[in-house]
Structures are given as C-alpha cells and as structure tokens.
Amino acid sequence: MMSKTKIFLGFIDKTAVYMFTLTNLNGMTAEVTNFGATIISITVPDSKGKFEDVVLGCDKLENYLSQKSYFGATIGRFSNRIEDSKFEVDGIEYKLAKNDGENHLHGGTKGFDKVVWQAELLNEKSSESLELSYLSKDGEEGYPGNLTVKVKYTLTEENQLKIDYYAICDKDTVVNLTNHSYFNLSGQDSGNILKHKVMINANEFTVNDKNSIPTGEIRTVKGTPMDFTKLTEIGKNISSSYEQITFGKGYDHNWVLDISGKSPEKAAEVYDEETGRVMEVFTTKPGIQFYSGNFLDGSEIGKGGVHYEKRSGLCLETQYFPNSIKHKHFPSPILRAGEEYEHTTIYKFSTRI
Ligand code: GLA
C-alpha cells in the first residue's frame, strides 16, 4: 500500500527530529529524517524480487550527529569546495568557515547536514512526498543573506526518488545544494562497490589540483581513466597512476554533464551485475561529483553495526561545479536577491539481468 509514517527520534537543538517513511505500491521504501534532510534508507528489489537497503547510513540519531561522512545528507549552502574559504560577489568579499585545510567544504562546520529542518508530509494524488524547509540566517557559516531553502522528496510509482530543491534569498549569495547518499546496489552492508559499473553522461571533467579544487581546466575524458561514457567497472582504473586519480585517492571529481539543464535528463547510471539492480540519475544540474568512498576507513559505524570500509559506497552528487564561484567560465552558482533557485534530481531504480 502507498503510505507514509512518522516516528519520533529525539530532540536536537531543542527541535523534534523524526523519521518519515515513504512507501509506494511496489513496496519500495525511502526513510528520511528532518535532521540534515537526510535519506536514511532506500529499499528496492533485486532481479529476483528480494528487497535490500541500498544506501549507507546510521541506526541511531547520535551517530548522525557525530558522523563525518555526510551519509545521505542534504549539503548546503554550497556543496563541495570553495578555495581559500572566501568569495566575492560584485566586489564584496565574504569569508567562510575553513573546514578542509584552508578551504571550505560542504557548507562549513555546521552545514545543512547538521541542522534540524521543518518537515511536512504532503498529500499528493499519485505519489508520496515529504517537504523539508530551513531558514539559513544571514552570516551563517559566513554566507550572506537570509536563505529560505526547501527540499522535497517524492517517491513515485516508477520507483523513483525525486528530489526538488528550492531556495530564495534576501541578498545576493551563492547556492549549490546536493544530496550526499552513498549507494551500494548489492546492499548497504555488502562490502565494496568496485564491481559496480558506472556510466556518466559527460565527455569532459573539471581538473583538480592536489587539494581537490578545480583549477579551471576542463579536460576531455577520452583516453583517460575518467572516461565513463560507457558503463565501466569502477575498479578497472581506480588504481591508475593518472595524476587526477592519485590526487583524489580514487574518483572524487566533477564531470561536466552533456545535458541542457531545462528538465531532468539522464546524467548517470549504476549497474550491479550481481543483483541486477540498476540506478539511473536524472538531473537539471550542470555537474555531477562521482565520489568512490575513498575516505571511508571503517571508523563509521553503520546500520546493523557494520563498519563502513573504504569504497563501501559511491556518491553521485548533482551540483554546480565545485569552486565555480572562482571561475567565470563555469556555470554561475550566484543566486541574486529575490531570484528563485530550482533544481530537480531523480534517482530511479530498476533491474536488468
Ligand atoms: C565529497 C568530497 C570528498 C569528501 C566527501 C565526504 O565527495 O569531494 O572529498 O569530502 O565528500 O567525505
């Protein structure tokens, strides 16, 4: 049955935190909490109809508070890195929290992943939705303007988890929202993702320096280990001596998507031969960060007590390019006062033998 449930988890910052479960007619479920607007679990069938949870996450609210890997979380105000933790809009400089050496990562020391959002279950005819909203105050983590942000999760009957992002600000600012779910299509506790195959709809990627900051160079993937124009096993080139791979300790880069940005178009696909599970990613955003879980080291304790080891999940974070505020030829992440930021990303699940 199509249904929604709400379970109280505890209080954080004096605000109630819940877990919401969306279920569709096929039995697919998505659990989301208003702490960090975080996806806790997604269960989908394999080619034999067996359901498994395919995202990494935690059992307890306190583990979500302490985890440093951004499991399932909404990232903001700015996903990924801003060099030197500062930026300018029209000659005015803003200084941001430094939380990655000299650089700013994933919104700062207390980004959108560590705050409590307001939640509302929506009654829509043919799908199950949860809308989460948050007011990021002027100056929070150094960003200008009071930003109202909304993230709506919708579970459809086509086994899609659709995420609609919305933001509006009273001053000129930068916005780059994404979701940081780690997927493992064999199941969240099944080991590494090196045998998963990935396709990314991109002929180019943004080149990083050794601190994972885009230098401004856009390079063709052709003839490099960054070529995912066809479904390719992640493990195939992950130990290559190609400088970009050594800088990232694996894949941790932004690809320049070959899509128009007008309505959600296919950006990536993941295929797990073992279970037949397929995940397609559709988006309106210009870039996608493919991160192969290189920094997981067994220290994070996940669902069912599993220790998430290196590469036990992969992220496909749709976004404006990292550091895009520093490079004029990258799509601009500036949101002018009163303008509306709207983006959609869809994770669609199916099977193939
Ligand atoms: C992103 C970054 C990575 C890392 C992970 C979380 O994908 O690009 O470098 O910070 O998030 O650990």
Coordinates of N, CA and C in Angstrom, one line a residue, residues 18 38 48-50 52 75 103-104 140 181 191 204 206 214 223 229 231 235 245 256 288 294 297 339:
Y18 N 12.4 13.5 13.5 CA 11.5 12.4 13.2 C 12.2 11.6 12.1
T38 N 18.0 14.3 5.7 CA 18.9 13.1 5.3 C 18.1 11.9 4.9
K48 N 15.5 -10.8 -8.6 CA 14.6 -11.9 -8.1 C 13.5 -11.4 -7.2
G49 N 13.4 -10.1 -7.0 CA 12.4 -9.5 -6.2 C 12.7 -9.4 -4.7
K50 N 14.0 -9.7 -4.4 CA 14.5 -9.5 -3.0 C 14.8 -8.0 -2.7
E52 N 16.4 -4.9 -0.6 CA 17.6 -4.7 0.2 C 17.7 -3.2 0.3
I75 N 23.4 18.7 1.3 CA 24.6 19.5 1.5 C 24.3 21.0 1.1
N103 N 40.5 25.4 3.0 CA 39.3 25.5 2.1 C 38.0 25.2 2.8
H104 N 37.0 25.6 2.2 CA 35.6 25.4 2.7 C 35.0 24.2 2.0
E140 N 25.4 33.0 8.5 CA 25.6 31.6 8.9 C 26.8 31.0 8.1
S181 N 24.1 10.9 -0.6 CA 23.9 9.5 -0.4 C 25.0 8.6 -0.9
G191 N 30.0 -4.9 1.5 CA 31.4 -4.7 1.0 C 31.6 -3.6 0.0
E204 N 33.5 15.5 -20.7 CA 34.6 16.3 -20.0 C 34.5 16.3 -18.5
T206 N 36.1 18.4 -14.8 CA 36.9 19.5 -14.3 C 38.2 19.0 -13.6
P214 N 39.0 22.4 -8.2 CA 39.1 22.6 -9.7 C 40.0 23.8 -10.0
G223 N 40.4 8.7 -23.5 CA 41.8 8.1 -23.3 C 42.3 8.2 -21.9
T229 N 31.9 7.2 -20.4 CA 30.8 7.5 -21.4 C 30.0 6.1 -21.7
L231 N 29.2 2.2 -19.8 CA 29.2 1.5 -18.5 C 30.5 0.9 -18.3
G235 N 36.3 -0.5 -10.5 CA 37.6 -1.0 -10.1 C 38.6 -1.0 -11.2
I245 N 43.7 10.7 -10.5 CA 43.2 9.6 -9.7 C 44.1 9.6 -8.4
V256 N 31.4 17.2 -16.3 CA 30.6 18.3 -17.0 C 29.5 17.6 -17.8
I288 N 28.2 16.7 -12.0 CA 28.0 15.6 -11.0 C 29.3 15.2 -10.4
N294 N 36.4 7.0 -1.1 CA 37.8 6.8 -0.8 C 38.2 7.1 0.7
D297 N 36.9 4.6 6.1 CA 38.1 3.8 6.6 C 37.7 2.8 7.7
E339 N 15.7 36.1 -6.5 CA 15.6 35.1 -7.5 C 15.4 33.7 -6.9

